[in-house]
Coordinates of C-alpha atoms and ligand atoms in Angstrom, one line a residue:
X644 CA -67.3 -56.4 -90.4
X645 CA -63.9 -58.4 -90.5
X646 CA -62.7 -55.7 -88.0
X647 CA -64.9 -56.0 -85.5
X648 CA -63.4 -57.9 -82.5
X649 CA -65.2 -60.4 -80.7
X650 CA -64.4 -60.2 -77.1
X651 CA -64.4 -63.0 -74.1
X652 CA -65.2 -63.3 -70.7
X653 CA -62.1 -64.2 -68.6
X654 CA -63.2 -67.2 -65.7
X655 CA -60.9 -68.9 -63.5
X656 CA -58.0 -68.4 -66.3
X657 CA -60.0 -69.2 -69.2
X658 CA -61.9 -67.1 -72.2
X659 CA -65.2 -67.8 -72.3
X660 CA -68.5 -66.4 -74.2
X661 CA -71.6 -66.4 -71.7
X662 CA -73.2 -69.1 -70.9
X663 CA -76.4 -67.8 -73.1
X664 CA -74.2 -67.0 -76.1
X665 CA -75.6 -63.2 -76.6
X666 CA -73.6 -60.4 -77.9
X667 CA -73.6 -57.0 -77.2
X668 CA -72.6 -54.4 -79.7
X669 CA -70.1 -51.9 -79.6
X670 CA -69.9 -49.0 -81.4
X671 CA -67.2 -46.2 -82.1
X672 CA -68.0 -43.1 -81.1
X673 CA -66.3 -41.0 -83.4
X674 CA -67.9 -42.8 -86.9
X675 CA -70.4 -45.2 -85.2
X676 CA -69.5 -48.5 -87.0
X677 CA -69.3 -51.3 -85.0
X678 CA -66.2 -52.5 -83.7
X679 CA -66.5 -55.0 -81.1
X680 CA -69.0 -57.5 -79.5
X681 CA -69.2 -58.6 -76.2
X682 CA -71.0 -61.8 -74.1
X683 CA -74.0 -60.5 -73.0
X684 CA -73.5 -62.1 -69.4
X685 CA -75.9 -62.6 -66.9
X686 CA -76.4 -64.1 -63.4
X687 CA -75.1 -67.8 -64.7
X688 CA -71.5 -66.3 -65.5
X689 CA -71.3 -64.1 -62.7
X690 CA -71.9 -67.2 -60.7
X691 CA -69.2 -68.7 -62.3
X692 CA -66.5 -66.1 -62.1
X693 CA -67.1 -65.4 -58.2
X694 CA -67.1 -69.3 -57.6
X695 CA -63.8 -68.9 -59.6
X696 CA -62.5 -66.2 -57.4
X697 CA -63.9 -67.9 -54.0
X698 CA -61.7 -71.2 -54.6
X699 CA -58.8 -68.5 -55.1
X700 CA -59.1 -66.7 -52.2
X701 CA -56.9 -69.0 -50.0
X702 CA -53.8 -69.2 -51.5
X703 CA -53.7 -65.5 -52.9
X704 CA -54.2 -64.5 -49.4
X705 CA -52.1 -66.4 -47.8
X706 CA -49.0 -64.7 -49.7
X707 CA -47.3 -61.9 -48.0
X708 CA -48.4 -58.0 -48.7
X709 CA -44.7 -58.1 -50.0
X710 CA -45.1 -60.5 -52.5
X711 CA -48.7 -59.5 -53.7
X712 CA -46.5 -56.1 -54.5
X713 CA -44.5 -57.9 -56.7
X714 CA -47.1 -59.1 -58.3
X715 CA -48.4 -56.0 -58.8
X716 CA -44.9 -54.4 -60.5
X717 CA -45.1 -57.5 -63.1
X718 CA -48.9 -56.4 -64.1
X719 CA -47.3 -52.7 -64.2
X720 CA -44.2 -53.7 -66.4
X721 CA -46.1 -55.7 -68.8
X722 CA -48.7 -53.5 -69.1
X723 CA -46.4 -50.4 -69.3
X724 CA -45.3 -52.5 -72.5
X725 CA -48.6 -52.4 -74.0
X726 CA -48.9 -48.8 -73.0
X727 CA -49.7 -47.9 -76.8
X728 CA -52.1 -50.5 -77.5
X729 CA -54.2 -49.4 -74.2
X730 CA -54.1 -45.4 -75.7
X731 CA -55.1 -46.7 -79.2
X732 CA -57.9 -49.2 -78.1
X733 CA -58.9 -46.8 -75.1
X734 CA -59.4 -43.4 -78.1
X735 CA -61.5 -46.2 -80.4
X736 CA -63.5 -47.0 -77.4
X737 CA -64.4 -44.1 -75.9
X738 CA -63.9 -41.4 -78.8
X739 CA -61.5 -39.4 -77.0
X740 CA -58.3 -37.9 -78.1
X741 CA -55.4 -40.4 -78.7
X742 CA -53.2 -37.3 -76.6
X743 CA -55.3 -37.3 -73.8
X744 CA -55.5 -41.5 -74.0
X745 CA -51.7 -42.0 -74.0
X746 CA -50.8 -39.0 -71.1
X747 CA -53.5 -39.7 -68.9
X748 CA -55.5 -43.2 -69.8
X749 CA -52.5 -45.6 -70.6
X750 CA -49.9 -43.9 -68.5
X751 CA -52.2 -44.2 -65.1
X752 CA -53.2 -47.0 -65.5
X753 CA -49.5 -48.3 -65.2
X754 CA -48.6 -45.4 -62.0
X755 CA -51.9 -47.3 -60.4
X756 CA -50.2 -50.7 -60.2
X757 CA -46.9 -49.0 -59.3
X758 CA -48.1 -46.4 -56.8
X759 CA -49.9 -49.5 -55.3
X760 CA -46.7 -52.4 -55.2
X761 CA -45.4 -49.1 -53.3
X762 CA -47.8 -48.2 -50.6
X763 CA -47.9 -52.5 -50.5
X764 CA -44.2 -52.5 -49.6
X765 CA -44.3 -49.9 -47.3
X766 CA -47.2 -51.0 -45.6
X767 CA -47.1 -51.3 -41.8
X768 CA -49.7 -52.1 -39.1
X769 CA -50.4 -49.6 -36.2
X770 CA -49.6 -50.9 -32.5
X771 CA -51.5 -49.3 -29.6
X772 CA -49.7 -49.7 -26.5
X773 CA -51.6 -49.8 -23.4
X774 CA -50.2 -49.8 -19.6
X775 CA -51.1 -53.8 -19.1
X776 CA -51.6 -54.7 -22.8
X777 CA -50.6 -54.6 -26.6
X778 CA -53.2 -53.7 -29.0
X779 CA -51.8 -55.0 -32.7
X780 CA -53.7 -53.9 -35.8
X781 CA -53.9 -56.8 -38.6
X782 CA -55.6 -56.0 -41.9
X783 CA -57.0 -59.3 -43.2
X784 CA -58.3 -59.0 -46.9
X785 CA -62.3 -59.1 -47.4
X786 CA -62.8 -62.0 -49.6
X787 CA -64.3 -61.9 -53.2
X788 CA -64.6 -58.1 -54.4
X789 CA -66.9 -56.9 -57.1
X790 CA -65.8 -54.2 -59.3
X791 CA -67.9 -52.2 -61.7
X792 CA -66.5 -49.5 -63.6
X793 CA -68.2 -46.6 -65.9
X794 CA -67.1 -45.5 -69.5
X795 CA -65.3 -42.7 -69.1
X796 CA -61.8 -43.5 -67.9
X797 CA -62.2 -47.2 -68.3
X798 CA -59.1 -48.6 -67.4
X799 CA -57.8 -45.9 -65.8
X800 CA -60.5 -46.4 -63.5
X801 CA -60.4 -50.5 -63.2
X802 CA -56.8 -50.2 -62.4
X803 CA -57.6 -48.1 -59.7
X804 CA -59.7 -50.1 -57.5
X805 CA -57.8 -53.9 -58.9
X806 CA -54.2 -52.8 -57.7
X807 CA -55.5 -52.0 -54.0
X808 CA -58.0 -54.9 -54.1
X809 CA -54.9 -57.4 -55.3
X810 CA -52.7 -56.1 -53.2
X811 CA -55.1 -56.4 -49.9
X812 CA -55.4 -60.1 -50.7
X813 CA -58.5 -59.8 -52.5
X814 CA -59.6 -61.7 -55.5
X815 CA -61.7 -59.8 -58.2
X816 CA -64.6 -60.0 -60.4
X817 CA -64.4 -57.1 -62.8
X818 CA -67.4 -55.8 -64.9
X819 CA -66.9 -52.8 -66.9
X820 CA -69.2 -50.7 -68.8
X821 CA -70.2 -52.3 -71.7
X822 CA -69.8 -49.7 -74.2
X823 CA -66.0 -50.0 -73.4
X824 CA -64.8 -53.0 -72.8
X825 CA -61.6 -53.2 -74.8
X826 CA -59.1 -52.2 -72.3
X827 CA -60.4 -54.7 -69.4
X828 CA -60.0 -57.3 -71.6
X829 CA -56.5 -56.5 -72.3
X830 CA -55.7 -56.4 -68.8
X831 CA -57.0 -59.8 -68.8
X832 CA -54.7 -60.5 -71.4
X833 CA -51.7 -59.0 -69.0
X834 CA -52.9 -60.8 -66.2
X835 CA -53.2 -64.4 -68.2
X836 CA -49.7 -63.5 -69.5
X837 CA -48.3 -62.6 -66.3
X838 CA -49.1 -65.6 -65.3
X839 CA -51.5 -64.5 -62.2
X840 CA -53.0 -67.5 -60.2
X841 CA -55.8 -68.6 -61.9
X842 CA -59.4 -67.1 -60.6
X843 CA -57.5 -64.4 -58.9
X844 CA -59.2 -62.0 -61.6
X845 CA -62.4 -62.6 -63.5
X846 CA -63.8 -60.5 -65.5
X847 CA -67.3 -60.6 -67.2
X848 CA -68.4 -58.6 -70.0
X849 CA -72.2 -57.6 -69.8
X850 CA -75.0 -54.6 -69.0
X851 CA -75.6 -53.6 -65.7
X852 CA -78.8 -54.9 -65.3
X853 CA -78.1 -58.6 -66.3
X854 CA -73.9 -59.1 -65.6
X855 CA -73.6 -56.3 -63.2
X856 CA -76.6 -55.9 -60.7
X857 CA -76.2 -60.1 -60.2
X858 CA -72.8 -59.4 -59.1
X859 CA -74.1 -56.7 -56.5
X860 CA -76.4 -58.7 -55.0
X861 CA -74.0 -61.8 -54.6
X862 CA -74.3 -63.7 -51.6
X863 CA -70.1 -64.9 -51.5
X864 CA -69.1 -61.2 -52.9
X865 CA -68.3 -59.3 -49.9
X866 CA -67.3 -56.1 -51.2
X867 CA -68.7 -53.3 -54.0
X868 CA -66.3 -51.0 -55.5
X869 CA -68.8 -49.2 -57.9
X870 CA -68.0 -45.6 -59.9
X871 CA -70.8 -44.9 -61.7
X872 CA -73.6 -42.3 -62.2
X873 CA -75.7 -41.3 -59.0
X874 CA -79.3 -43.1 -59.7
X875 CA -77.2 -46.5 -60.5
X876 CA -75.2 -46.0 -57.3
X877 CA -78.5 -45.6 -55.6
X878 CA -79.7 -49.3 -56.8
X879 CA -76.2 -50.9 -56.5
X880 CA -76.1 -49.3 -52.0
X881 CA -79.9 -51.0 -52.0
X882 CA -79.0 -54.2 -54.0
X883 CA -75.4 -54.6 -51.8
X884 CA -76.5 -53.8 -48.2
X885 CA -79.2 -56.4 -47.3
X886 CA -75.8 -58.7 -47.3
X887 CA -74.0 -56.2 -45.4
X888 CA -71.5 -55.8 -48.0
X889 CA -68.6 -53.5 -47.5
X890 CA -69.2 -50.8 -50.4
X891 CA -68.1 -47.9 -52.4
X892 CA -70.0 -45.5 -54.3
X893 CA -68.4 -42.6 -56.6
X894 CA -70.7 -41.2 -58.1
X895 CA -71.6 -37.6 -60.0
X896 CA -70.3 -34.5 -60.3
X897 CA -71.7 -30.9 -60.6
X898 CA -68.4 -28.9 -59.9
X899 CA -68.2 -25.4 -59.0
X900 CA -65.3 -23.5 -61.0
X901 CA -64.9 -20.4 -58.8
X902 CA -62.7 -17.2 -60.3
X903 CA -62.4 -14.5 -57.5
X904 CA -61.5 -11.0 -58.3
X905 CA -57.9 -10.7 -57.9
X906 CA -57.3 -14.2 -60.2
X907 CA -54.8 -14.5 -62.9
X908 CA -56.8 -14.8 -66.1
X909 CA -54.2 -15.2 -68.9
X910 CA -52.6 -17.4 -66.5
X911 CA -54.9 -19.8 -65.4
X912 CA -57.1 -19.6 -68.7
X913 CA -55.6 -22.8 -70.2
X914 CA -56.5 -24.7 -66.9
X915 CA -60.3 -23.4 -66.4
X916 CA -60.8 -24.7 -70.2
X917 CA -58.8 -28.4 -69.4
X918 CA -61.4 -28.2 -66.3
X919 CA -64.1 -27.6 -68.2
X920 CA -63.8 -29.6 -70.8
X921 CA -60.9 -32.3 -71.0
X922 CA -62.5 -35.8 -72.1
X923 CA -65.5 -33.7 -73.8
X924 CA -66.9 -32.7 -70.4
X925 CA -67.1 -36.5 -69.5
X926 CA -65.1 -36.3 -66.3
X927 CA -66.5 -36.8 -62.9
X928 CA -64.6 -33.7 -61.6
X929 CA -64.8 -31.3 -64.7
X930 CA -65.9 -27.9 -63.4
X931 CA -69.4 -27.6 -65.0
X932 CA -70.1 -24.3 -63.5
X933 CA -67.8 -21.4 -63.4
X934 CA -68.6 -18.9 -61.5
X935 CA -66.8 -15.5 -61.8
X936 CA -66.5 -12.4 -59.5
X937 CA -68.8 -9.4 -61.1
X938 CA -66.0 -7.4 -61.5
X939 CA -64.4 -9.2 -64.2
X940 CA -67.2 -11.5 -65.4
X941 CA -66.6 -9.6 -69.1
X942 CA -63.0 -9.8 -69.5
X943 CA -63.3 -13.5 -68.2
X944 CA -66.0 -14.3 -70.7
X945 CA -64.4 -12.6 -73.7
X946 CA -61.2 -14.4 -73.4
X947 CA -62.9 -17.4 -72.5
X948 CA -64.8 -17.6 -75.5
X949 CA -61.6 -16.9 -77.4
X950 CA -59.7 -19.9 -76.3
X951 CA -62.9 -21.9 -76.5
X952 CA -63.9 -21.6 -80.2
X953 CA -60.5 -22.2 -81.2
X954 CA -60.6 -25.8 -79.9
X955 CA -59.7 -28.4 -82.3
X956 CA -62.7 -31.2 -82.1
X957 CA -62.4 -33.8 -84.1
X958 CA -60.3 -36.6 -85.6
X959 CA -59.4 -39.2 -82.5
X960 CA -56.7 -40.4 -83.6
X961 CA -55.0 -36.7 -84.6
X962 CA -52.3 -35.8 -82.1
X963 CA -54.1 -31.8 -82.9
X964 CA -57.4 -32.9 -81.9
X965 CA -58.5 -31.3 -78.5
X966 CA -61.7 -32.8 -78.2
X967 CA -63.2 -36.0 -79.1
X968 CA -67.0 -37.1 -79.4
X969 CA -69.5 -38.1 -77.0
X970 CA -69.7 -41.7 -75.8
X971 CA -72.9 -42.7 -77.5
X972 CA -75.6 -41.5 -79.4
X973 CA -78.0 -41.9 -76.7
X974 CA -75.6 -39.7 -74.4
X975 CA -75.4 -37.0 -77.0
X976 CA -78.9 -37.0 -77.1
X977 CA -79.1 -36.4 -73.8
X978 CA -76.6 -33.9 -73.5
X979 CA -78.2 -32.1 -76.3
X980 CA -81.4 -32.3 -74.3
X981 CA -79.7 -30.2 -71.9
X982 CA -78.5 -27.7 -74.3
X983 CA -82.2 -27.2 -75.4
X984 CA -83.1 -27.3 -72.0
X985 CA -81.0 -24.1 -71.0
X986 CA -82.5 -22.4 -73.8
X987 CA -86.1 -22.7 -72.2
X988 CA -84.4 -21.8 -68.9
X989 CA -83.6 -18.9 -70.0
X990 CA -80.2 -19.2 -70.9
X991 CA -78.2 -17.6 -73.7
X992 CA -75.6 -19.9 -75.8
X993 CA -72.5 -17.8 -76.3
X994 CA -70.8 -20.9 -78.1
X995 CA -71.5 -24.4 -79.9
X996 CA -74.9 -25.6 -78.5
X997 CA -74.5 -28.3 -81.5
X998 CA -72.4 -31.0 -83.8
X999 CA -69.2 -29.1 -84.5
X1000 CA -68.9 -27.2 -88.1
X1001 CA -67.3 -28.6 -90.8
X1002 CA -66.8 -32.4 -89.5
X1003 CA -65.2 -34.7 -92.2
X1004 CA -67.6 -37.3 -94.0
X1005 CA -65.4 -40.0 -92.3
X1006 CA -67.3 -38.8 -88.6
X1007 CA -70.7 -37.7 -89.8
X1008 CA -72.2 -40.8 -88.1
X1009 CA -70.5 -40.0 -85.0
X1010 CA -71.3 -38.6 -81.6
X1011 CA -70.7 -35.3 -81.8
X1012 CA -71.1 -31.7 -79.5
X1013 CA -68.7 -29.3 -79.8
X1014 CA -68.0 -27.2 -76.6
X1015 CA -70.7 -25.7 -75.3
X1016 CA -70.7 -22.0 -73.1
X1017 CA -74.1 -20.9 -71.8
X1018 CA -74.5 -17.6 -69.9
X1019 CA -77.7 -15.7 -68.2
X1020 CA -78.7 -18.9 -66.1
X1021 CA -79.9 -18.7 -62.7
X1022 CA -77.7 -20.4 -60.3
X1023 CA -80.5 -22.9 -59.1
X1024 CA -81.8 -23.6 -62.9
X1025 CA -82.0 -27.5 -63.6
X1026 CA -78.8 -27.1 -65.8
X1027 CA -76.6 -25.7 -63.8
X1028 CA -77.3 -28.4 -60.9
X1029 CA -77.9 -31.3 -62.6
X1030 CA -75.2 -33.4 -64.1
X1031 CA -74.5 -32.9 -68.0
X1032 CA -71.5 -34.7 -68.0
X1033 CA -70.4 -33.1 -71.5
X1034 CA -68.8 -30.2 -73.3
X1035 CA -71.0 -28.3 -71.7
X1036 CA -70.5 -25.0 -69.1
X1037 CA -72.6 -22.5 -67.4
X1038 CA -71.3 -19.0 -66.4
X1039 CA -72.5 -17.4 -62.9
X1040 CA -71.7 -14.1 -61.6
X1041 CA -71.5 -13.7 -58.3
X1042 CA -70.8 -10.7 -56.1
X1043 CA -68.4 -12.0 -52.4
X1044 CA -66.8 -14.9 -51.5
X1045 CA -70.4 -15.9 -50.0
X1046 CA -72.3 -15.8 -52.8
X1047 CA -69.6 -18.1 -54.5
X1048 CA -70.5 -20.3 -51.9
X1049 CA -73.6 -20.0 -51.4
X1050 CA -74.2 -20.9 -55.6
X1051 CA -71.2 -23.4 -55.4
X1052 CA -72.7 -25.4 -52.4
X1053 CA -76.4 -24.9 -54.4
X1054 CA -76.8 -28.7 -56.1
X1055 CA -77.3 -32.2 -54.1
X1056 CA -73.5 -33.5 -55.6
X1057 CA -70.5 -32.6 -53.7
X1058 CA -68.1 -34.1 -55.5
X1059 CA -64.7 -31.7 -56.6
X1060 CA -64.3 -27.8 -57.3
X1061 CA -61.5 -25.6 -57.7
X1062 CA -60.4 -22.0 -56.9
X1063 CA -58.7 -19.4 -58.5
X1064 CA -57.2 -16.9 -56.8
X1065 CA -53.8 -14.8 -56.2
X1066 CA -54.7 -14.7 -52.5
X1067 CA -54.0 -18.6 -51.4
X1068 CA -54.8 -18.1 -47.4
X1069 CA -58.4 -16.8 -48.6
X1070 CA -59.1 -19.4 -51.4
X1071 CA -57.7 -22.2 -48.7
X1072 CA -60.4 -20.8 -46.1
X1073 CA -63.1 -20.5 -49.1
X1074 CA -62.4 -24.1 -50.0
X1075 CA -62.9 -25.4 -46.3
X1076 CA -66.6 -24.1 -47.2
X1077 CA -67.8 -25.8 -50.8
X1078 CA -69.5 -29.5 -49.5
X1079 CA -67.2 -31.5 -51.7
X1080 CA -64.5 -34.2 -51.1
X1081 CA -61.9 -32.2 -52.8
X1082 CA -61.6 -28.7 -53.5
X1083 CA -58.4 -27.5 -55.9
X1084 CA -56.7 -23.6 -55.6
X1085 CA -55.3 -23.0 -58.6
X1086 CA -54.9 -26.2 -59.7
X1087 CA -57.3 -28.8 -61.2
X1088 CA -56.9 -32.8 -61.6
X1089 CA -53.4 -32.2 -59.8
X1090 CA -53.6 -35.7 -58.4
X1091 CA -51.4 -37.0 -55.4
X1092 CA -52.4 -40.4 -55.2
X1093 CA -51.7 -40.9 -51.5
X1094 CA -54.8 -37.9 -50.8
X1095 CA -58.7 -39.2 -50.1
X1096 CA -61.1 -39.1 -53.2
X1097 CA -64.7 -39.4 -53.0
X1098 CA -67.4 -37.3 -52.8
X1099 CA -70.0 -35.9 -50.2
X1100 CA -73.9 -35.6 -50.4
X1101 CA -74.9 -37.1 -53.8
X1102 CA -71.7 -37.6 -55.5
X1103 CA -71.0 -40.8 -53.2
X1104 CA -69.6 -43.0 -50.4
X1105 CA -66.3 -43.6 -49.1
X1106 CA -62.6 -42.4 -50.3
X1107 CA -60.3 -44.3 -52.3
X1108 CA -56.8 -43.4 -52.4
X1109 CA -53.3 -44.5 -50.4
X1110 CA -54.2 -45.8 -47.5
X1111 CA -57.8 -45.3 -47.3
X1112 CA -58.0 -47.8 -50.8
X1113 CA -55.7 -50.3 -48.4
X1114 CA -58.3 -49.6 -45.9
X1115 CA -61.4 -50.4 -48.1
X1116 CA -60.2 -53.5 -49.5
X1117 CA -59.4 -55.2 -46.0
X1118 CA -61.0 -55.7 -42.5
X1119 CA -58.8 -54.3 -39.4
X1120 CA -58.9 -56.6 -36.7
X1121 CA -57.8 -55.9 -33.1
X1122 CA -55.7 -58.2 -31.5
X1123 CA -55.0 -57.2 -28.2
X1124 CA -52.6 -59.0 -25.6
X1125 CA -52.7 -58.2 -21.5
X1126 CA -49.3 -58.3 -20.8
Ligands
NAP280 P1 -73.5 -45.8 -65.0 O1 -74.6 -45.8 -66.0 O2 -74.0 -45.6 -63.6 O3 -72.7 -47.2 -65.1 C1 -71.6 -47.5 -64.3 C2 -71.4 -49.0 -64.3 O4 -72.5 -49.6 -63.6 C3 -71.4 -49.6 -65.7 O5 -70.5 -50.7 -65.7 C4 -72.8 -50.1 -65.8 O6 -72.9 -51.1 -66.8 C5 -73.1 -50.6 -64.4 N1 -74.4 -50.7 -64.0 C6 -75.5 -50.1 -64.6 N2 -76.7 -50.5 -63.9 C7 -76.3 -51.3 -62.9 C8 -76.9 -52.0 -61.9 N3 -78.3 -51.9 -61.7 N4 -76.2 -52.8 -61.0 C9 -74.9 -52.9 -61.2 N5 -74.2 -52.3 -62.1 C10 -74.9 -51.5 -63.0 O7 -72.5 -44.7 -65.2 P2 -71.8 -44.3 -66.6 O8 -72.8 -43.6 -67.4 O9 -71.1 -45.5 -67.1 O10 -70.7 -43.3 -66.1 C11 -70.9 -41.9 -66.0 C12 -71.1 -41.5 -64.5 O11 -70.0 -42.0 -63.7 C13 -71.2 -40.0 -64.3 O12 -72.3 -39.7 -63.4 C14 -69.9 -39.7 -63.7 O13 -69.9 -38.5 -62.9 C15 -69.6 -40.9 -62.9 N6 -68.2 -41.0 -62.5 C16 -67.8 -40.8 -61.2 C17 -66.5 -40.9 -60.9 C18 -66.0 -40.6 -59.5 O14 -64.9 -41.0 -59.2 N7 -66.9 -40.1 -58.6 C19 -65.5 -41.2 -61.9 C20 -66.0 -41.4 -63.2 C21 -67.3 -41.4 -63.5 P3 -73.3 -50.7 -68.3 O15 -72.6 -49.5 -68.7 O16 -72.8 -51.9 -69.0 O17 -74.8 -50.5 -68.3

């Protein structure tokens, strides 16, 4: 018990436990001891943090865009300085590899501060001229913003939507998942140590039915940046838009993987098993579905399944270890509810389908699937539409380019999807068909961070990213002058 780490809110530049003194537990993922707890917030904190972050608002938005960038460097720099803590707290957290949480977790989090001092430096407003008049474009910031963040990629993803808030002239009320809120907290530290105006960032700790859907529903919060699953996105648009709040949703993911005929296999092999699988599945974008041109469907499964079964799950902490466990026992559950599912649908397990073989005593009490292939599904089965959102794929055969669409474009999310192909004019054209925000050609997760992100259909509203993040996070106002 010694180790377990009792965590605070952060209000108006103090640490605080909620105002009702409940904890929430938090568990490890990979052993499932408890490691931290958290204030079990609720509407009385929430109130507290966005009256902290109202009396803020003035001066912080006063400053220039220039100096809010600098701001934003110091977060990066002394951040960047605790860029191993964040991998080491972010792989207790969330089970993942310590690899995956140092290349991608830690080391993003840092590029999102610095990729957003950048955009904030080189930021210009737009001039319309006019025969008689000059229309002048100023981007005021929107007030108090709410920010609630999922599990998955927890500070990766509160970084994300904090840098363009701050640097808009925002101030921020942060509530993370509560089954990892390590990393927030330690960006509280960063901003505390920085020495950021005080109530400039809040965070509260808490579930999002008593911390976060308080915060949604808000009366002086005036805009919702939520990532999240679908059917909580669904309750945050309804609790957030009888105030006419400005809002965000990015939400689930059913991704279509599609391999034509003339692909590369050995070549892009290592990519179509990071897309399927990288963070144990638990990636909004992973490519859940694969679907595979007829004429090579068997060579593509064999070698497939080769690479797959040879993946090293396990050990956290172990620089091997390829894959991680699941976030919680419930969401195992679930995802194991899936695997059954398939079975009853029809489908054939060609690998895993359960806990890994062979896991050390240390993990036995941990959350644990190891990759999961499943063939012989139809296309419009529950499983291969619905979101799984772990180590979990379904193969698909498909015939021409319009079948591929035709199964790709065959669930409500539109999220991401990738194409692999040696002929890049036809997988360009095939991409301008899948209903998703972003569509990949023989790439996956290659991220420019200046490009839109969002989704379409189910998988949400808005884009974040370069300049459409800038122009989220503030209101445009026209000013126009008759000459
Ligand atoms: P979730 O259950 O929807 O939770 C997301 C956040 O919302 C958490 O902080 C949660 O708090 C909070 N929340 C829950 N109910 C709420 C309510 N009524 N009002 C306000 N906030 C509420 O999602 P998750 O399970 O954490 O994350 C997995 C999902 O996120 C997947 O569907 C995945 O595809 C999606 N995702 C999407 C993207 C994207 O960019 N499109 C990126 C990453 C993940 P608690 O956790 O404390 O309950």
């Amino acid at each position: 018990m010694s180790d377990v780490v009792e965590l605070s809110n952060y209000i108006n530049g103090e640490w605080r436990s909620a105002i009702c003194e409940h904890w929430i537990e938090d568990y490890s993922p990979a052993n499932g001891s408890l490691i931290a707890q958290i204030p079990c917030s609720s509407s009385e904190d929430v109130d507290e943090a966005v009256l902290a972050a109202s009396e803020a608002i003035e001066d912080w938005a006063n400053l220039t865009i220039a100096e809010r960038a600098d701001w934003l460097e110091k977060i990066a720099d002394a951040l960047e300085s605790r860029a191993e803590e964040v991998a080491q707290l972010e792989s207790l957290d969330t089970g993942k590899p310590i690899t995956l949480a140092r290349s991608v977790d830690a080391a993003r989090s840092v590029a999102n501060f610095r990729f957003f001092a950048e955009q904030g430096r080189e930021f210009e407003s737009e001039i319309f001229e006019m025969s008689d008049a000059t229309n002048r474009v100023v981007y005021k910031p929107v007030g108090v913003t709410g920010l609630i963040t999922p599990w998955n990629l927890p500070l990766y993803l509160l970084s994300w939507k904090v840098a363009p808030a701050l640097l808009m002239g925002n101030t921020v009320v942060a509530k993370p998942s509560e089954m990892t809120p390590m990393t927030a907290s330690l960006l509280a530290e960063v901003m505390e140590d920085v020495e950021l105006p005080i109530g400039v960032f809040n965070l509260v700790h808490g579930n999002g039915l008593d911390a976060g859907a308080p915060l949604t529903s808000h009366p002086d919060v005036n805009l919702i940046s939520f990532t999240g699953g679908t059917a909580t996105g669904r309750e945050v648009a309804k609790s957030a838009s009888s105030g006419f709040k400005k809002l965000s949703l990015e939400l689930g993911g059913k991704n279509a993987t599609i391999i034509r005929a003339d692909a590369d296999l050995d070549e892009m092999m290592p990519s179509i098993v990071r897309a399927s699988f990288l963070n144990q599945g638990q990636v909004c974008l992973c490519g859940s579905r694969i679907l595979i041109h007829e004429s090579i469907y068997d060579s593509f499964v064999k070698g497939f399944l080769e690479v797959v079964s040879d993946m090293i799950v396990g050990d956290p902490s172990d620089d091997q270890t390829e894959l991680g466990a699941l976030i919680s026992a419930d969401h195992r559950d679930k995802v194991m509810s899936y695997i059954e599912l398939a079975e009853e649908e029809g489908g054939d397990i060609l690998c895993g389908g359960g806990a890994p073989v062979g896991i050390p005593q240390a993990f036995e009490n941990g959350y644990w699937v190891s990759p999961t292939v499943i063939d012989g599904l139809a296309p419009d089965s529950r499983c291969a539409t619905e979101e799984i959102f772990g180590p979990v794929v379904t193969l698909h055969p498909f015939s021409d380019d319009d079948e591929a669409v035709e199964i790709a474009n065959m669930t409500d999310y539109g999220l991401a999807g990738s194409i692999w192909t040696q002929d890049v004019d036809a997988g360009g054209l095939m991409a301008e068909r899948i209903e998703s925000g972003m569509v990949w050609v023989n790439c996956w997760l290659h991220r420019d961070l200046r490009v839109p992100f969002g989704g379409v259909k189910n998988s949400g509203v808005g884009r974040e990213g370069g300049r459409w993040s800038l122009g989220f996070f503030s209101e445009a106002i026209n000013i126009c002058i008759k000459h």
